[in-house]
Structures are given as C-alpha cells and as structure tokens.
Tab-separated table of C-alpha atoms and ligand atoms in Angstrom:
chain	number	residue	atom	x	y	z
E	180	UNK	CA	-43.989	-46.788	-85.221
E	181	UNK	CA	-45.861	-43.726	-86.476
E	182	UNK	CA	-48.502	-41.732	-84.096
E	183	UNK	CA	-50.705	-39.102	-85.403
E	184	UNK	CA	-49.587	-35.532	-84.245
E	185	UNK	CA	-50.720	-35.161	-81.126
E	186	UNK	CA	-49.595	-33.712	-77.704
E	187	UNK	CA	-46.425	-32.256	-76.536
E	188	UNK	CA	-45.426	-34.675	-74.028
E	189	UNK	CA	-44.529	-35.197	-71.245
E	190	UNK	CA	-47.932	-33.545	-69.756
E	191	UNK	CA	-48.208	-32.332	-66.368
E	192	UNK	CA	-51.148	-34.176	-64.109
E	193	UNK	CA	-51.976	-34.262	-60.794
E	194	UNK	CA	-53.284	-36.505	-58.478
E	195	UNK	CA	-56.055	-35.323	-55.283
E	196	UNK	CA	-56.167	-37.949	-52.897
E	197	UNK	CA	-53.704	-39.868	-51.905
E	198	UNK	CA	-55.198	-42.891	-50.350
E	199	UNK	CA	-55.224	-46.908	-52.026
E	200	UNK	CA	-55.939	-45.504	-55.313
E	201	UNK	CA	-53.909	-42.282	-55.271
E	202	UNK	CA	-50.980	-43.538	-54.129
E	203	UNK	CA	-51.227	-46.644	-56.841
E	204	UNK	CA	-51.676	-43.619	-59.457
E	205	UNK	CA	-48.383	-42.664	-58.678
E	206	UNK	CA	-46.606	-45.880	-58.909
E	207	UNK	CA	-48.623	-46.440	-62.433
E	208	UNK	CA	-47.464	-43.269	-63.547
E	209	UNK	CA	-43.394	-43.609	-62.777
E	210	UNK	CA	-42.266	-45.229	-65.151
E	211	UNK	CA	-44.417	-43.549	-67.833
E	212	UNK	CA	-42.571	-40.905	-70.782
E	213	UNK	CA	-45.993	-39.061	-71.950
E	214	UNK	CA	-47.446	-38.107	-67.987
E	215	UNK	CA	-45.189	-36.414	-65.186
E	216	UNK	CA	-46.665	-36.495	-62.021
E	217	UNK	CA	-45.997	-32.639	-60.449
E	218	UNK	CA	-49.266	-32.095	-58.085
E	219	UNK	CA	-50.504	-34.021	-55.246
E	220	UNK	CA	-52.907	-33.448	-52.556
E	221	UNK	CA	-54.269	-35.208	-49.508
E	222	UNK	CA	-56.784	-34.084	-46.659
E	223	UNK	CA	-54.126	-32.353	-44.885
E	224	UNK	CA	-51.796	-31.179	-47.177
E	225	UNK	CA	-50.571	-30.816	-51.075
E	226	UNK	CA	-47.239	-31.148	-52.868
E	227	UNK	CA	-46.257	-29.225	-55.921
E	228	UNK	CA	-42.895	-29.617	-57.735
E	229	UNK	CA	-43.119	-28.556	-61.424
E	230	UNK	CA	-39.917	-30.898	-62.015
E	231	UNK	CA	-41.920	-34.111	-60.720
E	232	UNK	CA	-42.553	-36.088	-57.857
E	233	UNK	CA	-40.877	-39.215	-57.016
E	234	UNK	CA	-43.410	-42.045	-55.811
E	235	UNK	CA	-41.381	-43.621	-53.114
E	236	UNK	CA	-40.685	-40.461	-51.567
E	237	UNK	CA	-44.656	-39.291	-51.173
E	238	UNK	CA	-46.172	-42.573	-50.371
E	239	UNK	CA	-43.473	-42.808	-47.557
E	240	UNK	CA	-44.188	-39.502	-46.154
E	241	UNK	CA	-47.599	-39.894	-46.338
E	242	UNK	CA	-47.314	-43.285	-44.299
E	243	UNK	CA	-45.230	-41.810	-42.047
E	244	UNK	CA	-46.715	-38.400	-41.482
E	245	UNK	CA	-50.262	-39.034	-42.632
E	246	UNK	CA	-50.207	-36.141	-45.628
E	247	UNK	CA	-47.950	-34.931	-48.569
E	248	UNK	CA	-47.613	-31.500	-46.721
E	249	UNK	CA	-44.855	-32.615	-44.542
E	250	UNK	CA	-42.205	-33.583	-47.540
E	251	UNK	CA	-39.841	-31.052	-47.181
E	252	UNK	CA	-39.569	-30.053	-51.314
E	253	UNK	CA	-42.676	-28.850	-52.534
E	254	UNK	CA	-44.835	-29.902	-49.112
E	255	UNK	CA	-47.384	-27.726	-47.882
E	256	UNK	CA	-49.470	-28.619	-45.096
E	257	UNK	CA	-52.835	-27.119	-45.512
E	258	UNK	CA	-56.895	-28.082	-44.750
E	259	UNK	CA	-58.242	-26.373	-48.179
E	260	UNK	CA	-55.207	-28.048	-50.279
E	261	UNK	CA	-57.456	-29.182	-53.056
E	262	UNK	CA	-57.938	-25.096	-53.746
E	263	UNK	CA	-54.568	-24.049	-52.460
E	264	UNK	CA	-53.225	-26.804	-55.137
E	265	UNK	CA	-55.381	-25.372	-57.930
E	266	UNK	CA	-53.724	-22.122	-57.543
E	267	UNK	CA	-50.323	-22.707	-56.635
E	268	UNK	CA	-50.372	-25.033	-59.679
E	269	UNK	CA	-52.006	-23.233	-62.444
E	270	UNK	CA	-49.884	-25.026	-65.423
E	271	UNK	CA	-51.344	-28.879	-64.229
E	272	UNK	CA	-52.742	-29.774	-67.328
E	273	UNK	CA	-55.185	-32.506	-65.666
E	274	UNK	CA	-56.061	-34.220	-62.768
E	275	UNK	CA	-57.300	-37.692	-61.444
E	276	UNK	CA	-59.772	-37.074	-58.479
E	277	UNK	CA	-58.444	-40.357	-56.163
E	278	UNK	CA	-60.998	-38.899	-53.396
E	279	UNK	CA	-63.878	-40.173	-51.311
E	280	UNK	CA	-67.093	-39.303	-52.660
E	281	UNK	CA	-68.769	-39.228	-49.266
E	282	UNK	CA	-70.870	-37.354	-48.907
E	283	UNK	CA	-72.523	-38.278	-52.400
E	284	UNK	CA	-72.279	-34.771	-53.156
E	285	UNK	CA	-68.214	-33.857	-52.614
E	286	UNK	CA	-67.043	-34.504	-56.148
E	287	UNK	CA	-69.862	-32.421	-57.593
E	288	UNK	CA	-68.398	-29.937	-55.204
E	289	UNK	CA	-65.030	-29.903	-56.093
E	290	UNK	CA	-66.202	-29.843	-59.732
E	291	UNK	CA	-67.519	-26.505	-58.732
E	292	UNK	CA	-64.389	-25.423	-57.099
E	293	UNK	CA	-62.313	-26.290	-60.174
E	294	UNK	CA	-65.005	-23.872	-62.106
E	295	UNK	CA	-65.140	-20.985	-59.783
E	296	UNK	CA	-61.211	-20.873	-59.722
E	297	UNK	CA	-60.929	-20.232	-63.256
E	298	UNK	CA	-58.476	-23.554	-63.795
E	299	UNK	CA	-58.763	-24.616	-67.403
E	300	UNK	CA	-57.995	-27.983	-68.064
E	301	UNK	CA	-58.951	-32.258	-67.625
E	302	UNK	CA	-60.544	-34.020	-64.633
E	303	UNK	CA	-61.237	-37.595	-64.544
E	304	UNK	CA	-63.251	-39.269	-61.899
E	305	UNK	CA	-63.499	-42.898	-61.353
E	306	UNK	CA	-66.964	-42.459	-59.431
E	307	UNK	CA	-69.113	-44.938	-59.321
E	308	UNK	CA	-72.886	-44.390	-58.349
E	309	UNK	CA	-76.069	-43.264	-60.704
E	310	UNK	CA	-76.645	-40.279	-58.608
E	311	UNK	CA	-73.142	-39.466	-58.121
E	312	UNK	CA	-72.860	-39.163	-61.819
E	313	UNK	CA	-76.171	-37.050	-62.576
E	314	UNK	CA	-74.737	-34.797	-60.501
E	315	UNK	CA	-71.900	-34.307	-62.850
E	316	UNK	CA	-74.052	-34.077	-65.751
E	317	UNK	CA	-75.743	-31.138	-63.877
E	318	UNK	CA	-73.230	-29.658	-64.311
E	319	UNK	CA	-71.984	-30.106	-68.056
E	320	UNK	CA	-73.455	-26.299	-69.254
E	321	UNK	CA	-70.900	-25.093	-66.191
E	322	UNK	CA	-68.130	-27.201	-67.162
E	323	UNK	CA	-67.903	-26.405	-70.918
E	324	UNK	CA	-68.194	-22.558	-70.215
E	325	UNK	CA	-65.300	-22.552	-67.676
E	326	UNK	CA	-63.548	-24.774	-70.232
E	327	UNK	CA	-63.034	-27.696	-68.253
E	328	UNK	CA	-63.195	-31.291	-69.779
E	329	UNK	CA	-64.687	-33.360	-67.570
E	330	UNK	CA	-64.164	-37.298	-68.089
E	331	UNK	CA	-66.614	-38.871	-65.466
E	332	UNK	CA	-66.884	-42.520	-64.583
E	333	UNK	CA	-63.716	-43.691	-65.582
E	334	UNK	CA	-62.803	-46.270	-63.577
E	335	UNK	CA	-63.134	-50.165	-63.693
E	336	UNK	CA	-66.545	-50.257	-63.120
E	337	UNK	CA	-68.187	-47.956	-63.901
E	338	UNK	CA	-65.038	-47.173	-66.432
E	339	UNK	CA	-63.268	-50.239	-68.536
E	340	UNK	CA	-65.626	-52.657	-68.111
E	341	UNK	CA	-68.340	-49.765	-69.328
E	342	UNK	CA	-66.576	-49.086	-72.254
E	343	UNK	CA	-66.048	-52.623	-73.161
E	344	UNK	CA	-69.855	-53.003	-73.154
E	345	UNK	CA	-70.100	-49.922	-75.010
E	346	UNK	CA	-67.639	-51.714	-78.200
E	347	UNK	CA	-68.996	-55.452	-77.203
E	348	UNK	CA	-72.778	-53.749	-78.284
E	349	UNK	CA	-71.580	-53.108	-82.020
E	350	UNK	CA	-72.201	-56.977	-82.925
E	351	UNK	CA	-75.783	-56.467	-82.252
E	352	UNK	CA	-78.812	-54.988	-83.795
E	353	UNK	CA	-80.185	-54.631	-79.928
E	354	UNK	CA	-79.007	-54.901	-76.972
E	355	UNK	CA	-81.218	-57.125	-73.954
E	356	UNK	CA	-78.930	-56.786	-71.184
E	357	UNK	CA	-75.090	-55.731	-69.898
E	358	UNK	CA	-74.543	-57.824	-66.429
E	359	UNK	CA	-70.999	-56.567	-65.111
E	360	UNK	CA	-69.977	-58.752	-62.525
E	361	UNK	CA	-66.646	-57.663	-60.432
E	362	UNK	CA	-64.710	-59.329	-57.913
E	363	UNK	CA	-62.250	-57.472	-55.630
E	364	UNK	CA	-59.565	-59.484	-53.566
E	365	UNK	CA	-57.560	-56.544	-51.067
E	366	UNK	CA	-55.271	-57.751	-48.443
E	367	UNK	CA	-55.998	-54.777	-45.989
E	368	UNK	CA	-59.559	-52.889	-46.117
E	369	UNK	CA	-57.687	-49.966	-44.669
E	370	UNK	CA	-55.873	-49.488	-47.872
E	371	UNK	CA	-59.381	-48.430	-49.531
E	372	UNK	CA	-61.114	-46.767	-46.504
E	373	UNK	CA	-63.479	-44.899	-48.888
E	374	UNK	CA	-63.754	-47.622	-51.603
E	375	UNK	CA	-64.868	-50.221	-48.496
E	376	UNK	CA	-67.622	-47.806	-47.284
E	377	UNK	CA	-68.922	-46.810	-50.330
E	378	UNK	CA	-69.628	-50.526	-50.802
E	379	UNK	CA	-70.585	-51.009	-47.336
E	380	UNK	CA	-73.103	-48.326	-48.189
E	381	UNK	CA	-74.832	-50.664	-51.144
E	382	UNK	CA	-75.600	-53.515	-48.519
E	383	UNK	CA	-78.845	-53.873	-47.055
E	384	UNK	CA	-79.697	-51.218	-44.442
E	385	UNK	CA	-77.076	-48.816	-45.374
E	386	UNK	CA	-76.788	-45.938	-46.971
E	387	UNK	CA	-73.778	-43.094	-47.848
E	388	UNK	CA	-74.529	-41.355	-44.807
E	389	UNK	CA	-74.275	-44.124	-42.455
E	390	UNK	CA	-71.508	-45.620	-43.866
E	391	UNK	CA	-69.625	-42.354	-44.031
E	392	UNK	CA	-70.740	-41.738	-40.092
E	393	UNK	CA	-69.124	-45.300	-39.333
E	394	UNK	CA	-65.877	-45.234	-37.242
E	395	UNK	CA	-62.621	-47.970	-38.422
E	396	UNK	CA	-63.679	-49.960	-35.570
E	397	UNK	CA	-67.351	-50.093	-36.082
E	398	UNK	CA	-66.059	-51.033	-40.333
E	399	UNK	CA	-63.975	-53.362	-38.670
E	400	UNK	CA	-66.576	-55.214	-36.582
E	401	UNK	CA	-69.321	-55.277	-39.686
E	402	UNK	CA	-66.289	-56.779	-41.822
E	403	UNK	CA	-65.938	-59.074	-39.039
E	404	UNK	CA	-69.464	-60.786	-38.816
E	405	UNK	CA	-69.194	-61.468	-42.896
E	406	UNK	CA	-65.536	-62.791	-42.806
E	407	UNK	CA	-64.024	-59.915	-44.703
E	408	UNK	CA	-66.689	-60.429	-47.861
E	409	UNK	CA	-68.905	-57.943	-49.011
E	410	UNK	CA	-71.320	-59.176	-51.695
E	411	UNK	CA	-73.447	-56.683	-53.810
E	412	UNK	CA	-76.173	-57.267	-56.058
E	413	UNK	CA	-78.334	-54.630	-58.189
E	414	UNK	CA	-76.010	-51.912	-56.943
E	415	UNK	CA	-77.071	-48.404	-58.008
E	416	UNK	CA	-74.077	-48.102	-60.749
E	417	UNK	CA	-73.566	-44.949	-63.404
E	418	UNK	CA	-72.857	-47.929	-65.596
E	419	UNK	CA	-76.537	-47.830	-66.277
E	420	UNK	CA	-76.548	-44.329	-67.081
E	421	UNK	CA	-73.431	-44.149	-69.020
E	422	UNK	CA	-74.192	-46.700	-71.481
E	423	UNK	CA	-77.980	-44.997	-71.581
E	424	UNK	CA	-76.560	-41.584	-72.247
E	425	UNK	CA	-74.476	-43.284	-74.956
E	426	UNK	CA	-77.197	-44.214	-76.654
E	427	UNK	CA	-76.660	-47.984	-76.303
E	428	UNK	CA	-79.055	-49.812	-73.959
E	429	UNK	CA	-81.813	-48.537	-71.588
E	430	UNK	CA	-80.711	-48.313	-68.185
E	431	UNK	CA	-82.907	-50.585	-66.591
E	432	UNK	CA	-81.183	-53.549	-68.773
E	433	UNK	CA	-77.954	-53.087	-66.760
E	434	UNK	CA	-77.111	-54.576	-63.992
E	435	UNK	CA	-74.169	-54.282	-61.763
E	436	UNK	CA	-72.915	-56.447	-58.611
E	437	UNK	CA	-70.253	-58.332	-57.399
E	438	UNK	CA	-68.223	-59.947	-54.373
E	439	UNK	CA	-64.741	-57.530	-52.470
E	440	UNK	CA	-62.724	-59.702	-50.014
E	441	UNK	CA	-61.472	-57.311	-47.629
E	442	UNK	CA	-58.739	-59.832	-46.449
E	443	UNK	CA	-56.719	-61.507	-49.214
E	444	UNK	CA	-55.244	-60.227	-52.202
E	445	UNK	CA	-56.858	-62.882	-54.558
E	446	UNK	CA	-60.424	-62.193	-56.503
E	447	UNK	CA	-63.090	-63.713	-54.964
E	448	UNK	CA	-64.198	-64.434	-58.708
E	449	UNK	CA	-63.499	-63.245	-62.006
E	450	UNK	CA	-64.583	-59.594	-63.079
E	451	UNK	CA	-66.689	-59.592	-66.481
E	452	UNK	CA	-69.144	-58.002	-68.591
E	453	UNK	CA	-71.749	-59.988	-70.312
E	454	UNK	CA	-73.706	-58.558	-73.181
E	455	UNK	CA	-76.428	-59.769	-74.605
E	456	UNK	CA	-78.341	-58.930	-78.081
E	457	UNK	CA	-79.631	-60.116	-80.913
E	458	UNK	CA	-77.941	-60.096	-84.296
E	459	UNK	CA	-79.427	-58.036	-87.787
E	460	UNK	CA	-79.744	-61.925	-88.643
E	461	UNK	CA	-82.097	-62.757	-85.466
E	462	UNK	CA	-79.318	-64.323	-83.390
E	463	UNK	CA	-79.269	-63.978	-79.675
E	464	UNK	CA	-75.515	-64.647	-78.290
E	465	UNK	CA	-73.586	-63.170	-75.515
E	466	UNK	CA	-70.316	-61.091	-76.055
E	467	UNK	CA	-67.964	-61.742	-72.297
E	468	UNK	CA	-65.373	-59.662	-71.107
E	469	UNK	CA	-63.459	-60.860	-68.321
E	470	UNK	CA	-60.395	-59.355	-66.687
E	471	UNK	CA	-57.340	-61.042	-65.958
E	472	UNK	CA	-57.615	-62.574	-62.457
E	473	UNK	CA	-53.678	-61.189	-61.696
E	474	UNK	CA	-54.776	-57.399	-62.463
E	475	UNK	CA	-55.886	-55.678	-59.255
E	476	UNK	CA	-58.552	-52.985	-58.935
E	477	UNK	CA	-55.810	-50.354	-58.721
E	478	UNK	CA	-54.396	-51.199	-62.101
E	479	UNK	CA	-58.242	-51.761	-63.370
E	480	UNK	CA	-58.778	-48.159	-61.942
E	481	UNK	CA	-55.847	-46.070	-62.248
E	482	UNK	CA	-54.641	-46.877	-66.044
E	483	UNK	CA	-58.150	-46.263	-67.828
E	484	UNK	CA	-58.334	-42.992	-65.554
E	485	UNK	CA	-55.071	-42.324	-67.306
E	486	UNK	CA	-56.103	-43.148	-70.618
E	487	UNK	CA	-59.214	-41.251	-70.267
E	488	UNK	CA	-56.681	-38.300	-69.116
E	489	UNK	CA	-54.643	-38.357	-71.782
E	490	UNK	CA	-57.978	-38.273	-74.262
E	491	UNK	CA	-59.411	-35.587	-72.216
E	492	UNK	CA	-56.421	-33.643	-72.838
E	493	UNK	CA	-56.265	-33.994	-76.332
E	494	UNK	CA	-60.148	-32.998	-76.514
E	495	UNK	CA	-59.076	-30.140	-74.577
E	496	UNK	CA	-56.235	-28.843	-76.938
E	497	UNK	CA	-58.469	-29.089	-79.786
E	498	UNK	CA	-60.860	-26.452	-77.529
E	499	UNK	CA	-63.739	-29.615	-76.947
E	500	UNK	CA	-65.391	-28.848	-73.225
E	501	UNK	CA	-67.603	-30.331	-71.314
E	502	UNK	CA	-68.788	-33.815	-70.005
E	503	UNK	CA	-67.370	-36.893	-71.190
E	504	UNK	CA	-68.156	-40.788	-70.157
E	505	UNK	CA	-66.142	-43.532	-70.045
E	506	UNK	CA	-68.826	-45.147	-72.474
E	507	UNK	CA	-68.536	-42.214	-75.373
E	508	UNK	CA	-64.488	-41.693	-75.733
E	509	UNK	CA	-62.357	-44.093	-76.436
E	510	UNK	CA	-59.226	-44.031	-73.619
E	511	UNK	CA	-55.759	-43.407	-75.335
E	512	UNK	CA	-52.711	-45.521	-74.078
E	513	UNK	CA	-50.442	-43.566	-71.806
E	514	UNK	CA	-46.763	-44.880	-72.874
C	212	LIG	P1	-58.924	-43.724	-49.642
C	212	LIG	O1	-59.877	-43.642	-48.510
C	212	LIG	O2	-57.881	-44.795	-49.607
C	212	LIG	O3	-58.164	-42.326	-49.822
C	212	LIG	C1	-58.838	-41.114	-49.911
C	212	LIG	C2	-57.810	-39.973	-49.974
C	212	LIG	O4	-58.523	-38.740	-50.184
C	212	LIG	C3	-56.978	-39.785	-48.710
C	212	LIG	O5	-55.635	-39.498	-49.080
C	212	LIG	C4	-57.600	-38.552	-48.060
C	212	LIG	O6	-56.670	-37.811	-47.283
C	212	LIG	C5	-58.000	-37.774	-49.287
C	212	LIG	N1	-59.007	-36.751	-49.015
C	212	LIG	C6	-60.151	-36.892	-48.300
C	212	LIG	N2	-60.789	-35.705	-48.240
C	212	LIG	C7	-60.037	-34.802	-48.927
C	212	LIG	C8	-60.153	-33.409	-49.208
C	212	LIG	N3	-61.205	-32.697	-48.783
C	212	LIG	N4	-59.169	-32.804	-49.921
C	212	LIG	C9	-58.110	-33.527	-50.371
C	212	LIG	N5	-57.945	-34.845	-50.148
C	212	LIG	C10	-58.901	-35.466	-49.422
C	212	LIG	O7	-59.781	-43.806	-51.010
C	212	LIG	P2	-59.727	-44.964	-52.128
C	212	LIG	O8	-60.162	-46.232	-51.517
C	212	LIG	O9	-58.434	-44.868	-52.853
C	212	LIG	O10	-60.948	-44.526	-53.113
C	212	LIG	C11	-60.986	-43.324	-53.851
C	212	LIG	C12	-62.244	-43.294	-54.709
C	212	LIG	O11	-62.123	-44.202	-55.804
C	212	LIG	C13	-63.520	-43.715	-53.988
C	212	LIG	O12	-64.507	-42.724	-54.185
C	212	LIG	C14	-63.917	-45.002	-54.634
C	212	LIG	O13	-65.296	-45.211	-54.707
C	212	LIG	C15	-63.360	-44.838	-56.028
C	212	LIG	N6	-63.183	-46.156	-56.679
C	212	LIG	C16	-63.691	-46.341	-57.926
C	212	LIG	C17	-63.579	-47.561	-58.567
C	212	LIG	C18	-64.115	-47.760	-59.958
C	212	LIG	O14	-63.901	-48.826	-60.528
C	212	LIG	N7	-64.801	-46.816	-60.569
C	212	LIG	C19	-62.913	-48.618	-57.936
C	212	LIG	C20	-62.375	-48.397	-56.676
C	212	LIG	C21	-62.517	-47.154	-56.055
C-alpha cells in the first residue's frame, strides 16, 4: 500500500508520567515500527536511552522501586526530572503528558517549562476539564513563538469521542446537542490515582483542591460508601469547548457524564456520543458512537494521544505551531 511522503520514521517520543496511563503508553507503543519510545519520566526520576526503552523493564522498576530513576541504563533519579528530561533529551521529537493535572494549573505549567527551555517539538495532553483547557489556549501566542505544537485534549473524552462528534456533525445543517456518555470499568483505583480524583473532584461537594488534598485512605473510604462507583453528570468537560472552538456547536449544547467502577475491569455501561441535528432537508435524527465494550480507557486514551502525536509531528515538520484540539485535526494511525 502507498502512503503519501511523510515522516522519517521511526520518531523519537517520550512519555512524562508513568502512572495507569503512562505505563499503558508504553505497552501500546512496543510493538509499534513508526514511534520508539526513548524518554520517560516519573515524580522521582527520568530515563533516557536514545536506542529505546523496553516496557517490561520500566514498568517493573517502577513497581518495584517507585520511579524510572533507579533502572540502571539510562536511570536518573531526580525531583525536577520533567526539566532535567527536556534537556538531557533535546532530540525527543514529542511527548505524551501521562501526568496529574492537580492542581488545575500543573499542565499549563509544564507547558511553560517546555517554552522557557527552548525544546522545539509536539506535546499532547489528554486533559480533560473546560478550565484546564483555556488555560492552554492562553497560551497558544507562547506556544507558536517557541515553536511548540501543542495537541490538547486528546484523550477519550475529551479526545476520540470529541472528534467523532466533530465528523458525526457533517450530516447536519445544525447541530442541537452532543451527549457523550462514558463508562469506565478498572479493577484497582490505585492504578489511576490521578484519573480517580480528578473524578472524585466532579462529585457533589468536591472540588480539585480537595480531592488533590485527599490521602489513599480517605479515597479509599469515599470509594467505599458508593461501592467502588463514581457517577458524574454535567461534568465541566473541554469537550464543550473543543467542539465550540471548532466551530461546530455552542458549548452549552454539550453535555458530558458518565459512570467509573473503581473495582472490576468490566464497563459499567457502554461509552457513546450522541449527536443530534437537523438535516438541510428538515430532518432531526441522531448520529451514535459507541465504543467497543472490550477496549479499556487506556487503549481509548493512549492510541488517539498517539495518533494526535504523530499528526502533531507532521504539522510540526511542515513549520505549523501552536494549539491544536482533538476536534480540529484529524489523528493519523501510528503503525
Ligand atoms: P497516575 O496517578 O496513575 O500517574 C501519574 C504519574 O505522574 C505518576 O507516575 C507520577 O509519578 C507522575 N508525576 C506526578 N507528578 C510529576 C511531576 N511533577 N513530574 C513528573 N512526573 C510526575 O495518573 P493516571 O491515572 O495515569 O492519569 C494521568 C492523566 O490522564 C490524568 O490527568 C487524567 O485525568 C488523564 N486522563 C484523561 C482521560 C481522557 O479521556 N482524556 C482519561 C483518563 C485519564
């Protein structure tokens, strides 16, 4: 099969944070021909090794040891490893950004570490709230002139399922509403510390901060009084302002919530998108979406932030800088 010219692969990414979704980014990635995995970094610690990393090797020192800095090859155990990483690693073409956003404002901050450093090249977020994302868009002016491509919200949601509403909305004329409505099924809620409180800190009476403040045991004991289940409803979601900023639908008309199990692997329900608009012939009808119930969040997660890599990258090369969302570029398949 023919492919339009394109990039020089393999390209060489990185991953910061290492947690659930870092550590699934890795596993996605081994087997893959057009990304190499060479940069890692945790809270305690980075690992660089221009000739790749092997999965297996860094999720088992990182269980064992807590951080990436301990693996003998290419470890280095540090407490500023996101900037050490940046420049011991200057030829990283791109990164994923696996990390907590708590508070609300640290991926906006390491945005602005990635500018001040002089680092040219493609980050990818998979954030997920409104303000979260205005941040980012703050920030666009800074991003293009430091030549940074900047892919934000590329997740599942806000991410695929965005971008899914963004193609589903070509049927109609207008657009009335986008409902995405996810459900998470995860054995352990440890595996996703920061993806647990960052829901915890959508339900009623919480915020960020209070979630962030919350020890494992005090998580632990909330999970406890709902069985494991954490349902959501009207969540403040950058879907809204992703498929705004696209052009497509006022945010108001989206609406985002959904049910995570904390203690079993299988969805609590189905994850769609439902879009609703009316025809050029006057027809209302609903376009759905809905993921296979057999694809986890980390594969929902981790291969659009890849895809959306590998298009940041090639918006990059052709010297197009700046802020992207999932909802205006298409992601390209990472083989
Ligand atoms: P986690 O808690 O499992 O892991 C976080 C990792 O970040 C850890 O390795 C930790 O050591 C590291 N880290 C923390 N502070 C750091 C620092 N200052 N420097 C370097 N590393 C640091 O996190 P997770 O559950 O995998 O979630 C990651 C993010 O993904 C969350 O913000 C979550 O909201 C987001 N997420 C998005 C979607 C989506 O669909 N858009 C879905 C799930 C999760």
């Amino acid at each position: 099969m023919s492919t339009l010219p394109t990039l020089t692969t393999p390209l060489s990414v990185g991953v910061l944070g290492f947690g659930g979704l870092g550590q699934a980014a890795a596993r996605v990635l081994a087997p893959k021909r057009d990304m190499r995995l060479v940069a890692a970094a945790d809270g305690k610690g980075y690992i660089y090794d221009p000739a790749g990393l092997d999965a297996d090797t860094c999720i088992s020192a990182y269980a064992k040891t807590g951080t990436l800095g301990t693996i003998e090859t290419g470890g280095v155990l540090s407490h500023q490893s996101i900037q050490d990483l940046i420049e011991a690693a200057p030829q990283v073409q791109g990164y994923f950004l696996a990390l907590p956003n708590l508070p609300n404002t640290f991926m906006a901050s390491v945005a602005k570490q990635f500018i001040a450093s002089g680092w040219k090249g493609v980050l990818v977020d998979a954030m997920k709230r409104t303000s979260a994302v205005e941040q980012m868009i703050e920030l666009r002016d800074d991003l293009a002139k430091a030549g940074i491509t900047y892919m934000t919200g590329c997740g599942a949601t806000p991410g695929l399922l965005t971008a899914a509403a963004a193609l589903a909305a070509q049927s109609y004329a207008e657009i009335h509403s986008v409902k995405i409505t996810f459900g998470v099924g995860i054995a352990n809620w440890e595996a996703y510390r920061a993806t647990i409180r960052e829901d915890i800190a959508h339900m009623p009476g919480y915020d960020v901060d209070r979630a962030r403040a919350m020890s494992d045991a005090e998580v632990a004991a909330l999970l406890d009084t709902t069985n494991g289940l954490i349902s959501l409803e009207n969540m403040e979601h950058a879907d809204d302002i992703m498929l705004e900023l696209a052009g497509i639908v006022d945010r108001d008309r989206v609406t985002v919530g959904g049910v995570v199990d904390t203690r079993n692997a299988q969805k609590p329900l189905s994850t769609n998108v439902q879009v609703t608009g009316r025809t050029f012939e006057g027809k209302t009808s609903t376009h759905t979406f809905t993921l296979g119930d057999e694809t986890s969040m980390a594969a929902n997660v981790c291969g659009p932030a890849f895809g959306y890599l590998k298009a940041g990258i090639e918006l990059h090369q052709r010297g197009i800088y700046g802020l992207f969302t999932a909802a205006e570029i298409m992601p390209k398949f990472v083989r």
